XYZ file of N, CA and C in Angstrom:
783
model
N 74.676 75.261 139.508
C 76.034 74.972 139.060
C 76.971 74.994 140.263
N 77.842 74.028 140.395
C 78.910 73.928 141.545
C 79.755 75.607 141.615
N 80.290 75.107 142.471
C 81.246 76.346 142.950
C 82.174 76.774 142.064
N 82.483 77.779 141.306
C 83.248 77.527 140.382
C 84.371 77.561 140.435
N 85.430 77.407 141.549
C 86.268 77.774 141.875
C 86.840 75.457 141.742
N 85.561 74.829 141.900
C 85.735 73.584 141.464
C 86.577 73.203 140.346
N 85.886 73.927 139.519
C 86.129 73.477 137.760
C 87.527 74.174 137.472
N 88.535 75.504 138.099
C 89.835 75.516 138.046
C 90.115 74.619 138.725
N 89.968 73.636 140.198
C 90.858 73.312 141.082
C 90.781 71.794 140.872
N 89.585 70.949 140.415
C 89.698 69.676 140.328
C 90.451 68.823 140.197
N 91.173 67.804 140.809
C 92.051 66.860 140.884
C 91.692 65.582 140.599
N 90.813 65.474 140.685
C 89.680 63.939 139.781
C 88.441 64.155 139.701
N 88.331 63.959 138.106
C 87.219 64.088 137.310
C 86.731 62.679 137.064
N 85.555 62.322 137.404
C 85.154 61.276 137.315
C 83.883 61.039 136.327
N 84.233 60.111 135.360
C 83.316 60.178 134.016
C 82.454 58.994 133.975
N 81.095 59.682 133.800
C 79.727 58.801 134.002
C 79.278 58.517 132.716
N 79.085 57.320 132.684
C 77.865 57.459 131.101
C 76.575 58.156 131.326
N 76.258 58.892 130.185
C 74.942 59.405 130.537
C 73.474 58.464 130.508
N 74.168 57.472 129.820
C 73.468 56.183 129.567
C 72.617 55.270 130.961
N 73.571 55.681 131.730
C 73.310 54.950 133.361
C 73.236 55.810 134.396
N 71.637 56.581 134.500
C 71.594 57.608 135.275
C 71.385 57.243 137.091
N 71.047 55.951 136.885
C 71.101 54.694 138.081
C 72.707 55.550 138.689
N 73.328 55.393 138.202
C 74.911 56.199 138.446
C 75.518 57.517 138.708
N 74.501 58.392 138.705
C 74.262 59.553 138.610
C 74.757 59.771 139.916
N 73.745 59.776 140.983
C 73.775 59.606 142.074
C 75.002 59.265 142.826
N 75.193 57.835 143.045
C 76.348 57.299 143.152
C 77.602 57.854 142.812
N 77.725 58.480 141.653
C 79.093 58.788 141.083
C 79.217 60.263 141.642
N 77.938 60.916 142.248
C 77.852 62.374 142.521
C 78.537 62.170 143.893
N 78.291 61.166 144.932
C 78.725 60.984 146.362
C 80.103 59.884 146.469
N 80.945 60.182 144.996
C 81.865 59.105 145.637
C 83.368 59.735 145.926
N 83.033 60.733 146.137
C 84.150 61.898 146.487
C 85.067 62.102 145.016
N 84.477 62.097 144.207
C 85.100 62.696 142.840
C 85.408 64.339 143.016
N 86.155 64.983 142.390
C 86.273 66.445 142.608
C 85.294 67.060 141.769
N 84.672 66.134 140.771
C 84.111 66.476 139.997
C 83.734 65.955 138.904
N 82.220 65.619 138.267
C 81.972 64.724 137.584
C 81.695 65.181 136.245
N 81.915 64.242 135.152
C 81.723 64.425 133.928
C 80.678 63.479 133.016
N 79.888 64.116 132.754
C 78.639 63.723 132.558
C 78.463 63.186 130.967
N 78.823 62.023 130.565
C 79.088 61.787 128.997
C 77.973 61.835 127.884
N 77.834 62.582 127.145
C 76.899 62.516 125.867
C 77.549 61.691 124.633
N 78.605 61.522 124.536
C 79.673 61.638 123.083
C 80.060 59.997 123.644
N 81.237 59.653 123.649
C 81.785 58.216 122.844
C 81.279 57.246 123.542
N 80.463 57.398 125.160
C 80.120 56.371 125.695
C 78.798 56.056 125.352
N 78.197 56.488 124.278
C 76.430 56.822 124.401
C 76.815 56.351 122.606
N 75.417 55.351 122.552
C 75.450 54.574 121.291
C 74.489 55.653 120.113
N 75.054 55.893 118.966
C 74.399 56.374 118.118
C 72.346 57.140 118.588
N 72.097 55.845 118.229
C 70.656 55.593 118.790
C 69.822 56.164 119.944
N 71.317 56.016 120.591
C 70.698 56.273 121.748
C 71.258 57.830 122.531
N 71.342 58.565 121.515
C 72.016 60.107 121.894
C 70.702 61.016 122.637
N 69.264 61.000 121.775
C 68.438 61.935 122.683
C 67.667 61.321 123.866
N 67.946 59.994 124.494
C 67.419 59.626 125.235
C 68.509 60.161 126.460
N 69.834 59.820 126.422
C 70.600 60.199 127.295
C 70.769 61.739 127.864
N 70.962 62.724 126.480
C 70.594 63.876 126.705
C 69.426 64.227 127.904
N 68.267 63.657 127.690
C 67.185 63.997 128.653
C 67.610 63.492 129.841
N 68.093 62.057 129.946
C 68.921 62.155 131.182
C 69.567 63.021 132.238
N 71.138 63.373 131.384
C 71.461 64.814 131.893
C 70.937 65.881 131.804
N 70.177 66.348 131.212
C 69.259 67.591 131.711
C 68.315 67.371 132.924
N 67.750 65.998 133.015
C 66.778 65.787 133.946
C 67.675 65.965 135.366
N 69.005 65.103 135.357
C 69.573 65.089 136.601
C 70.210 66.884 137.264
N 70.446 67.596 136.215
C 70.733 69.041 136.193
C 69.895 69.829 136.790
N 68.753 69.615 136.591
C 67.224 70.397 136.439
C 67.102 70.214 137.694
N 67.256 68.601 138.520
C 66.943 68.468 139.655
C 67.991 68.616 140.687
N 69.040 69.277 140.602
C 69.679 69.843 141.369
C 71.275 69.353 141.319
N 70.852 67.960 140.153
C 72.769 67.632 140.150
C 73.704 68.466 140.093
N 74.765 68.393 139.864
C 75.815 69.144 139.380
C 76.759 68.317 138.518
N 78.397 69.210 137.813
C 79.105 68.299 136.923
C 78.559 68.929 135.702
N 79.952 68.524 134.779
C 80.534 69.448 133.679
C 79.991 68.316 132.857
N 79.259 68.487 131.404
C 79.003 68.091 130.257
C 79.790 67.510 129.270
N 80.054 66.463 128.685
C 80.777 66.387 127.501
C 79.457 66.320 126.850
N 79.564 66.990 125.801
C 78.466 67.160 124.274
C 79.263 66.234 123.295
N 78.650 66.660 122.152
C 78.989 66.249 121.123
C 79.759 67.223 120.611
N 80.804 66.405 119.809
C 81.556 67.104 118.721
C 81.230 68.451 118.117
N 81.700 69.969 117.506
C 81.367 70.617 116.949
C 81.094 70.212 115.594
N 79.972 70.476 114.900
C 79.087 69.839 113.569
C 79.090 68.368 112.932
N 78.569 67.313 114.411
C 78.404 66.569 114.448
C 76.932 66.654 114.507
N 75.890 65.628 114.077
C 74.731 65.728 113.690
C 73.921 65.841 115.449
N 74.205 65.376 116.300
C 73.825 65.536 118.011
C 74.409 66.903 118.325
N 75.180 67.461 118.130
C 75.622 68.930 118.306
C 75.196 69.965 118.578
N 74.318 70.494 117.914
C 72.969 71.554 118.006
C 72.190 71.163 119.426
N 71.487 70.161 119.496
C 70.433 69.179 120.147
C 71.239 69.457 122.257
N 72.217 68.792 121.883
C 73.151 69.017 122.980
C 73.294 70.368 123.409
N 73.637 71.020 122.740
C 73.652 72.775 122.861
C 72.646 73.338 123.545
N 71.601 73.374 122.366
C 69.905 73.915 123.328
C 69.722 73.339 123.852
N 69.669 72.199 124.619
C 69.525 71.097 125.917
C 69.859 71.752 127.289
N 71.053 72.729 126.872
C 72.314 72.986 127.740
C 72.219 74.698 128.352
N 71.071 75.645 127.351
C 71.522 76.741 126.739
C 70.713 77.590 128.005
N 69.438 76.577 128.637
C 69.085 77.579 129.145
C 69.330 78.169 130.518
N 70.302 77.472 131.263
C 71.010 78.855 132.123
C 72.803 78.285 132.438
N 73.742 78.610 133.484
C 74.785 78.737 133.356
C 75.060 77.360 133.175
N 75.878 76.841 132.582
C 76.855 75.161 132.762
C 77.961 75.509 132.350
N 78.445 74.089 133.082
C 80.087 74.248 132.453
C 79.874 72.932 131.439
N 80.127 73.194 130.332
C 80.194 72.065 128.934
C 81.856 71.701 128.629
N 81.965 70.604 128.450
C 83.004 69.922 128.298
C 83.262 69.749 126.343
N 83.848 70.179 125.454
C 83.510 70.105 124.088
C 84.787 69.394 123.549
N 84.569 68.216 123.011
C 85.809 67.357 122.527
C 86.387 67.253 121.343
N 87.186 66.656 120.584
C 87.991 67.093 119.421
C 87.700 68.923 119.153
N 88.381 69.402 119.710
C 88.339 70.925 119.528
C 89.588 70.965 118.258
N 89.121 71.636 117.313
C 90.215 71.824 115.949
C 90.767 73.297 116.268
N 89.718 73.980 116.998
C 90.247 75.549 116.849
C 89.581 76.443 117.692
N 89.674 77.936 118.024
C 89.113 78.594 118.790
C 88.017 79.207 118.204
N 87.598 78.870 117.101
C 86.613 79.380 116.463
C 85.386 78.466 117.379
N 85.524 77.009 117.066
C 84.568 76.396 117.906
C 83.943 76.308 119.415
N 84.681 76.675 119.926
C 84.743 77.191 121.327
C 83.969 78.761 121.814
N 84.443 79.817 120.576
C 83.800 81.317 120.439
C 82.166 80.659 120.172
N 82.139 80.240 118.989
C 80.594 79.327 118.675
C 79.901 79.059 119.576
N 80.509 78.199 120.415
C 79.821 77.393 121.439
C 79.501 78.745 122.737
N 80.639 79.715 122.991
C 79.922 80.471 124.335
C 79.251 81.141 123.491
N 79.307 81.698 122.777
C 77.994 82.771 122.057
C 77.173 82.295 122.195
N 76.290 80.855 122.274
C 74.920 80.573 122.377
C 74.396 79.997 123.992
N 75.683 79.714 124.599
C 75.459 79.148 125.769
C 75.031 80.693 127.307
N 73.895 80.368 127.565
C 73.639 81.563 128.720
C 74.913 81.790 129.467
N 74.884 83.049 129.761
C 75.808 84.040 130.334
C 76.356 83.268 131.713
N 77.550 83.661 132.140
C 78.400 82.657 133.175
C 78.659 81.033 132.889
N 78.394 80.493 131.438
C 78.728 79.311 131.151
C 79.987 78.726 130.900
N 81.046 78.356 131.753
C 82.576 78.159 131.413
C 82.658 76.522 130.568
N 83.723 76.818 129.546
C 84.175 75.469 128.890
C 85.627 74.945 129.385
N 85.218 73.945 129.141
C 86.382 73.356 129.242
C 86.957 72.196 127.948
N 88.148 72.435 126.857
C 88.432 71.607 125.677
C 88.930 70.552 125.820
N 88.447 69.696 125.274
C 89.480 68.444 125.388
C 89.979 68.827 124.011
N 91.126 68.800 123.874
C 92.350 68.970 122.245
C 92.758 67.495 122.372
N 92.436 66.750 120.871
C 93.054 65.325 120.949
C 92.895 65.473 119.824
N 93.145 66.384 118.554
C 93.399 66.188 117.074
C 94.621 66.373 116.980
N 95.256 66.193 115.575
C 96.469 67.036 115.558
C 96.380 68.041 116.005
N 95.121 68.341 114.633
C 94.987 70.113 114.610
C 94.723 70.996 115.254
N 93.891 70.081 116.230
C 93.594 70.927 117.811
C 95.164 71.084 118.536
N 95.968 70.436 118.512
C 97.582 70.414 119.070
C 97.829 71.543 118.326
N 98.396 71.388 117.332
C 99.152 72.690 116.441
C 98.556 74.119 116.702
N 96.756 73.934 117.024
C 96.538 75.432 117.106
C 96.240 75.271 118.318
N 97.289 74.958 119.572
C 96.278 74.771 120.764
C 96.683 76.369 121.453
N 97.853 77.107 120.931
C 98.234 78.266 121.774
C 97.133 79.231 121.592
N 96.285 79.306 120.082
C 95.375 80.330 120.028
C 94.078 79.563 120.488
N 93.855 78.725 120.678
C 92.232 77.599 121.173
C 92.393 78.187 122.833
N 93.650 78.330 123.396
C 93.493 78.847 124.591
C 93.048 79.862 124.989
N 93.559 80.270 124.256
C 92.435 82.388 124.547
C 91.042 82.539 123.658
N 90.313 81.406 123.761
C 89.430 81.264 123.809
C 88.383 82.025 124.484
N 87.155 82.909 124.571
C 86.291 83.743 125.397
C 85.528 81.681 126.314
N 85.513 82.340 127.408
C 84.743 81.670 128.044
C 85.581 80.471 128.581
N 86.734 80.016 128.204
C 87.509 79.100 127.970
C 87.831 78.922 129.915
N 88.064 77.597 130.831
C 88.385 77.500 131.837
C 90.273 76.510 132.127
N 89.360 75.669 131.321
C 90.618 74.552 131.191
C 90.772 73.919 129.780
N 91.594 73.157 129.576
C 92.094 72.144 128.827
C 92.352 70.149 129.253
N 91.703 70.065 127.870
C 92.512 68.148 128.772
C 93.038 68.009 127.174
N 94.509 67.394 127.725
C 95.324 66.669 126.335
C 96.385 66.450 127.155
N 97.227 66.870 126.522
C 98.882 66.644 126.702
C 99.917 67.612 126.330
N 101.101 67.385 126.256
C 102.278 68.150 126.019
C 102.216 69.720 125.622
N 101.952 70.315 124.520
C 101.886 71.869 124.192
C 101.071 72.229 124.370
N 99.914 71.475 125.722
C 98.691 72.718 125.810
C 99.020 72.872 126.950
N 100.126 72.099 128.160
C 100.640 72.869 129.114
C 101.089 74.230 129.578
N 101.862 74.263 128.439
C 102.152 75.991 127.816
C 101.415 76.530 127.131
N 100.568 75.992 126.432
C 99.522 77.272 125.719
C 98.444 77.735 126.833
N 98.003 76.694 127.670
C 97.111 77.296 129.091
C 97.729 78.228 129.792
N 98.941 77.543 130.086
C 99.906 79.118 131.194
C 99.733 80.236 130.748
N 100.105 79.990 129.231
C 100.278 81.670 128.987
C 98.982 82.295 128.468
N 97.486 81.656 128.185
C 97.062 81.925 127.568
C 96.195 82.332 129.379
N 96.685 82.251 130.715
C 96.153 82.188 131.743
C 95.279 81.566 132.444
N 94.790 80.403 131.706
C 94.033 78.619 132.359
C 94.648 78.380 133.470
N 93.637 77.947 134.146
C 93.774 77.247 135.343
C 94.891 75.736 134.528
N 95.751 75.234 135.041
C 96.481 73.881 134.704
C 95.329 73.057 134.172
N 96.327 72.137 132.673
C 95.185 71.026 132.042
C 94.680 69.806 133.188
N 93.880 68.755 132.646
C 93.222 67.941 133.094
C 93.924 66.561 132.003
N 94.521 65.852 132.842
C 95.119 64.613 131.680
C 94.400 64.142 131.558
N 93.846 63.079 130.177
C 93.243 62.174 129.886
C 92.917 60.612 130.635
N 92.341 59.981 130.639
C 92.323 58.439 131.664
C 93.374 57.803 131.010
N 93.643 56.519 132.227
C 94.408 55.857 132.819
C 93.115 54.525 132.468
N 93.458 53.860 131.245
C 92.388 52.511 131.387
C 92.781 51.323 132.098
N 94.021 51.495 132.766
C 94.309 50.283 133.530
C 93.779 50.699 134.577
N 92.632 50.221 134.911
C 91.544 50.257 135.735
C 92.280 49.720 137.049
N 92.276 48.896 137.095
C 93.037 48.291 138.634
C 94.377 47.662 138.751
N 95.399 48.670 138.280
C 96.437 48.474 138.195
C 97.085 49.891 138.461
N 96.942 50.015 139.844
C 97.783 51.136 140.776
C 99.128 51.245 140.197
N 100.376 50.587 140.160
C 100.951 50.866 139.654
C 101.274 51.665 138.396
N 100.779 51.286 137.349
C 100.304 51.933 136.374
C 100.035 53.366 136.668
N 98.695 53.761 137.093
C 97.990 55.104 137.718
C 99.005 55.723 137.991
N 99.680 55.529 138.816
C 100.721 56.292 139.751
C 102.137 56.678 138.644
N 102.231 55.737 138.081
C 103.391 56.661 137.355
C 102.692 57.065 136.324
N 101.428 57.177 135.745
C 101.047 58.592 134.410
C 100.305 59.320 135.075
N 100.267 59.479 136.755
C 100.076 61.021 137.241
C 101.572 61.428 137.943
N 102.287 60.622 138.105
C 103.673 61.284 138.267
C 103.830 62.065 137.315
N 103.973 61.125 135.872
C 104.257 61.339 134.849
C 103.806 62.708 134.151
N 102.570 62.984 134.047
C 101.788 64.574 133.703
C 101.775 65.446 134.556
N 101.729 65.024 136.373
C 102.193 66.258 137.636
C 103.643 66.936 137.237
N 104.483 66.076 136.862
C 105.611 66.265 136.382
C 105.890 67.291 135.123
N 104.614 67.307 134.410
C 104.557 68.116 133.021
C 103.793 69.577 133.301
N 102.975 69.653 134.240
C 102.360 70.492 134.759
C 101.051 70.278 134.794
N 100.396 69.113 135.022
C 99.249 68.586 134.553
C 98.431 68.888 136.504
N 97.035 69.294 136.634
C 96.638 69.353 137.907
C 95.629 68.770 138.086
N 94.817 68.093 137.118
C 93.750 67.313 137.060
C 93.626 65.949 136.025
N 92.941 64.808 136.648
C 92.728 63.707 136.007
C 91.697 63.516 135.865
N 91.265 62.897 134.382
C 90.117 62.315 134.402
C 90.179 60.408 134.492
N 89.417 60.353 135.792
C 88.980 58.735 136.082
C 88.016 58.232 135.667
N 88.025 57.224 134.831
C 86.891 55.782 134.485
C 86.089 55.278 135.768
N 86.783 55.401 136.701
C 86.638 54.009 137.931
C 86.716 55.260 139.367
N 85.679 54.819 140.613
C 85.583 55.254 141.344
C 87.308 55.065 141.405
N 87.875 54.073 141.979
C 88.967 53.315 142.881
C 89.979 53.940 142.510
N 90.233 54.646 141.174
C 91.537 55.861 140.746
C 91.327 56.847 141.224
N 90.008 57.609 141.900
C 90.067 58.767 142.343
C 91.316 59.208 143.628
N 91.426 58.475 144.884
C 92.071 58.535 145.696
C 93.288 58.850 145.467
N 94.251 57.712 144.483
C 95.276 58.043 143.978
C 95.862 58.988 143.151
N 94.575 59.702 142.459
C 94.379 60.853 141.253
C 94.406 62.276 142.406
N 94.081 61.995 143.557
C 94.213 63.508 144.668
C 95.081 63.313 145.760
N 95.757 61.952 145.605
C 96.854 62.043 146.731
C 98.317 62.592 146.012
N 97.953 61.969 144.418
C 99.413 62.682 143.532
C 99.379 64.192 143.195
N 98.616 64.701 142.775
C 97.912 65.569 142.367
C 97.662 66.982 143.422
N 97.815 66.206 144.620
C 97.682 67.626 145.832
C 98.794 68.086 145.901
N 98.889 69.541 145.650
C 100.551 70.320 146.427
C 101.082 69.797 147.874
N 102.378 69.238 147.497
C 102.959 68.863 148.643
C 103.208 70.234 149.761
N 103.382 69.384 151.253
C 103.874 70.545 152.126
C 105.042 71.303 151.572
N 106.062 70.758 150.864
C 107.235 71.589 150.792
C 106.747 72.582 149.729
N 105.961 72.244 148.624
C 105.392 73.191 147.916
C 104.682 74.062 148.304
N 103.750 73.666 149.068
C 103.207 74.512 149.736
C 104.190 76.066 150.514
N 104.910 75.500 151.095
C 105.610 76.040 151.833
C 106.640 77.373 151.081
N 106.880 76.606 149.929
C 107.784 77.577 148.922
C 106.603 78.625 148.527
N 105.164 78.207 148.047
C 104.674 79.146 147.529
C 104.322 80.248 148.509
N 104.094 80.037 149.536
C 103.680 80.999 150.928
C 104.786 82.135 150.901
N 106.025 81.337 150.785
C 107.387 82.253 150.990
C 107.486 83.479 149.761
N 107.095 82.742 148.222
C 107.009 83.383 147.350
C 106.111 84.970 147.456
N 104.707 84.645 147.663
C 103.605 85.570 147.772
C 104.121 86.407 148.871
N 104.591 86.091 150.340
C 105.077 86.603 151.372
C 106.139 87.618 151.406
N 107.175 87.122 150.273
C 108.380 88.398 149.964
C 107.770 89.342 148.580
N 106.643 88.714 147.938
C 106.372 90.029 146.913
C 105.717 91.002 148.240
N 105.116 90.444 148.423
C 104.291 91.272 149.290
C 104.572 92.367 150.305
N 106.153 92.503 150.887
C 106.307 93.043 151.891
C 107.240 94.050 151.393
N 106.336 95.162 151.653
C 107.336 96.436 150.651
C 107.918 96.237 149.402
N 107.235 95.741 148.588
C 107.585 95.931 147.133
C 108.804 94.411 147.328
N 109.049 94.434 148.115
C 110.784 93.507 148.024
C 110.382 92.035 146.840
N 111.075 91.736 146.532
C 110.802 90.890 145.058
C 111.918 90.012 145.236
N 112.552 89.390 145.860
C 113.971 89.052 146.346
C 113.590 87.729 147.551
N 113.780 86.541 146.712
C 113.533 85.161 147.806
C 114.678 84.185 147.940
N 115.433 84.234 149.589
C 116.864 83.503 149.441
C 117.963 84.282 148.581
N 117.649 85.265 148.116
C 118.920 86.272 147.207
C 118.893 86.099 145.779
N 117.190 85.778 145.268
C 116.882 85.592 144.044
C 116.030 86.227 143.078
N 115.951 86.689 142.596
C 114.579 87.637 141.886
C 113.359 86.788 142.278
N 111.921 87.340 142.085
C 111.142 86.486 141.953
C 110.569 86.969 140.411
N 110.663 85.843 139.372
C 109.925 86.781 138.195
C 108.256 86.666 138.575
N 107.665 87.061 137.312
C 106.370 86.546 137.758
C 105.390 85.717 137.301
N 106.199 84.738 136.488
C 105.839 83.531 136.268
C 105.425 82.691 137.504
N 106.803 82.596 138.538
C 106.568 82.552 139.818
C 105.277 82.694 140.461
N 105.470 83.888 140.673
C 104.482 85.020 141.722
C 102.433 83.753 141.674
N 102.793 83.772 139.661
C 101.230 83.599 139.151
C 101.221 81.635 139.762
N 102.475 81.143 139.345
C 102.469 79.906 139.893
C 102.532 79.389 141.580
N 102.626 80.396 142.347
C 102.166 79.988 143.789
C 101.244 80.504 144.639
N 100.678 81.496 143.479
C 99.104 81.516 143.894
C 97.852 80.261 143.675
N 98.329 79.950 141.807
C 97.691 78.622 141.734
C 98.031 77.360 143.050
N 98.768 77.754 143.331
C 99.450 76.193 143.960
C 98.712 76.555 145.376
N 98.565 77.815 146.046
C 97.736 78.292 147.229
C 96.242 77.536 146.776
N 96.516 78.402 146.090
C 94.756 77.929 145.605
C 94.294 76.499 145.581
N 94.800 75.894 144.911
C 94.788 74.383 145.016
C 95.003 73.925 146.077
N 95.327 73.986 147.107
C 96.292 73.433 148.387
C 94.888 73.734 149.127
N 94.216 74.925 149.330
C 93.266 74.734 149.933
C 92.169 74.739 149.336
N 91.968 74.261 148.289
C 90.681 73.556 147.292
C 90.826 71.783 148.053
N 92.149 71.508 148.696
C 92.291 69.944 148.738
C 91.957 69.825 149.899
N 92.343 71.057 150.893
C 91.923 71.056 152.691
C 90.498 71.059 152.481
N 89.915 71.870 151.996
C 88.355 72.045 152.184
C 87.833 70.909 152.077
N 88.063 70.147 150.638
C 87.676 68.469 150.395
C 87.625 67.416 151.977
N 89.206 67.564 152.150
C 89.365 66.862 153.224
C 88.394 66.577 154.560
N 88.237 68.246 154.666
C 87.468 68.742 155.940
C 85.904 67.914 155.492
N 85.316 67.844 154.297
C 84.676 67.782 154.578
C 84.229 65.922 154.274
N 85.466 65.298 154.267
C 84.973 64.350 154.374
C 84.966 62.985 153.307
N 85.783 63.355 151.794
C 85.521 63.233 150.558
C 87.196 62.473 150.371
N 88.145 62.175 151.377
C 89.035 61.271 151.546
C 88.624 59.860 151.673
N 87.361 59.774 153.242
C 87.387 58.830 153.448
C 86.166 58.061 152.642
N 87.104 57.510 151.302
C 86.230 56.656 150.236
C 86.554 55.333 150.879
C-alpha cells in the first residue's frame, strides 16, 4: 500500500477502468498523485468478476491506488469486499447513504485499511456531518456540506468530483478555482492531460505557504498565540498545518520528477 500520507495529500486522482488493465501500468507512471482503480460505473454488469481479478492481480503484484467497489448491498458488493479483505487497502465506497455503511465496510476490511466516501445521494448530503466520523474514514469526494462536515469531523480536505470536459482547459481551471475556493484539495481526473492543471491549482501558493509558517511559528514560541496583533484561534493553527503538509507532499512530487508530464 502507498505511503499513506498520499491518500490525505493527493491533488489528482486519476481514474482507471478496471476493465483495461493494459492501463494499469501507464496510468500508474503518469504522474497522477494517485490512482483510482474502478470496479462500479465504468465496468459492465457482466463483466464485474472478471475486472475484480484484474485489480487484485495488479495489487498482488505490487501496484498501488485506492479501490472504488461496489455500492453498499449491491449484488457485486460482498465479492469486492473479500477480494479486498486480505491485507491493508485503501477502498474507495460510492453512494454512501450513512455512517453505518462505512462502520460495515472497516469491520471486515484487515486492520490499517483507510476509506475514502464518495457522498452523491441526497441522503448521503443530509447525513454527511455524522458519515464523517466514520471509524476508519480518510477523506470525502462530493461537494458543498461535506467541506464542513470533514473539517470538523477532522478529514484530511474533500476530493471534487471530475471535470468531463476533457480538453477544455478553460473549463478545468475555473471548477478547480471554483472548489479550491470552497475548500476542496483534491481532484478526481478522467484524462491523463487534467492532471497538471488539477496540481498546479490545487498546490498551496507561496503566500500561503508563507502565512501558514508564520501561524505555527507564533503558536509555537512561548505559548504567544498573537499574529500581526491578532488571536490565532485554532481552527487556524489545524488549517496551516494541513496547508504545511500539503506544500511539501507537492515539493517531494516535484523533486521527484512527476511535473515533468
Amino acid at each position: 500500500m502507498d505511503d499513506p500520507t498520499v491518500l490525505r495529500t493527493a491533488r489528482s486522482v486519476l481514474s482507471v477502468p478496471g476493465d483495461r488493465p493494459e492501463r494499469f501500468a501507464k496510468a500508474s507512471a503518469s504522474g497522477a498523485d494517485l490512482l483510482m482503480l474502478d470496479l462500479e460505473d465504468s465496468v459492465r454488469p457482466a463483466a464485474k468478476a472478471a475486472v475484480r481479478e484484474n485489480v487484485v492481480r495488479w495489487l498482488a503484484e505490487g501496484g498501488t491506488g485506492m479501490v472504488r467497489i461496489n455500492a453498499y448491498g449491491t449484488e457485486w458488493y460482498a465479492d469486492d469486499v473479500a477480494a479486498l479483505a486480505d491485507q491493508p487497502r485503501w477502498v474507495l465506497l460510492p453512494k454512501v447513504a450513512g455512517r453505518a455503511e462505512l462502520e460495515a465496510l472497516a469491520s471486515v476490511l484487515a486492520a490499517g485499511s483507510r476509506l475514502v466516501a464518495l457522498i452523491e445521494t441526497a441522503a448521503g448530503v443530509l447525513d454527511a456531518a455524522d458519515t464523517c466520523r466514520a471509524t476508519g474514514l480518510e477523506r470525502v469526494m462530493a461537494r458543498s456540506v461535506v467541506v464542513a462536515a470533514s473539517a470538523a469531523a477532522g478529514l484530511a480536505p474533500p476530493i471534487d468530483g471530475p471535470t468531463v470536459a476533457l480538453h477544455d482547459d478553460d473549463v478545468l481551471r475555473a471548477d478547480l478555482e471554483a472548489v479550491a475556493a470552497l475548500g476542496f484539495t483534491g481532484k478526481l481526473c478522467l484524462h491523463p492531460r487534467q492532471l497538471r492543471l488539477a496540481d498546479e491549482v490545487l498546490t498551496p501558493t507561496a503566500q500561503i505557504v508563507t502565512w501558514a509558517e508564520k501561524v505555527l511559528g507564533a503558536v509555537g514560541v512561548g505559548g504567544v498565540e498573537l499574529l500581526d496583533g491578532a488571536v490565532i484561534a485554532p481552527p487556524a493553527v489545524v488549517r496551516a498545518r494541513l496547508i504545511l503538509e500539503r506544500a511539501a507532499f507537492a515539493a517531494a512530487r516535484q523533486v521527484i520528477g512527476v511535473q515533468g508530464r
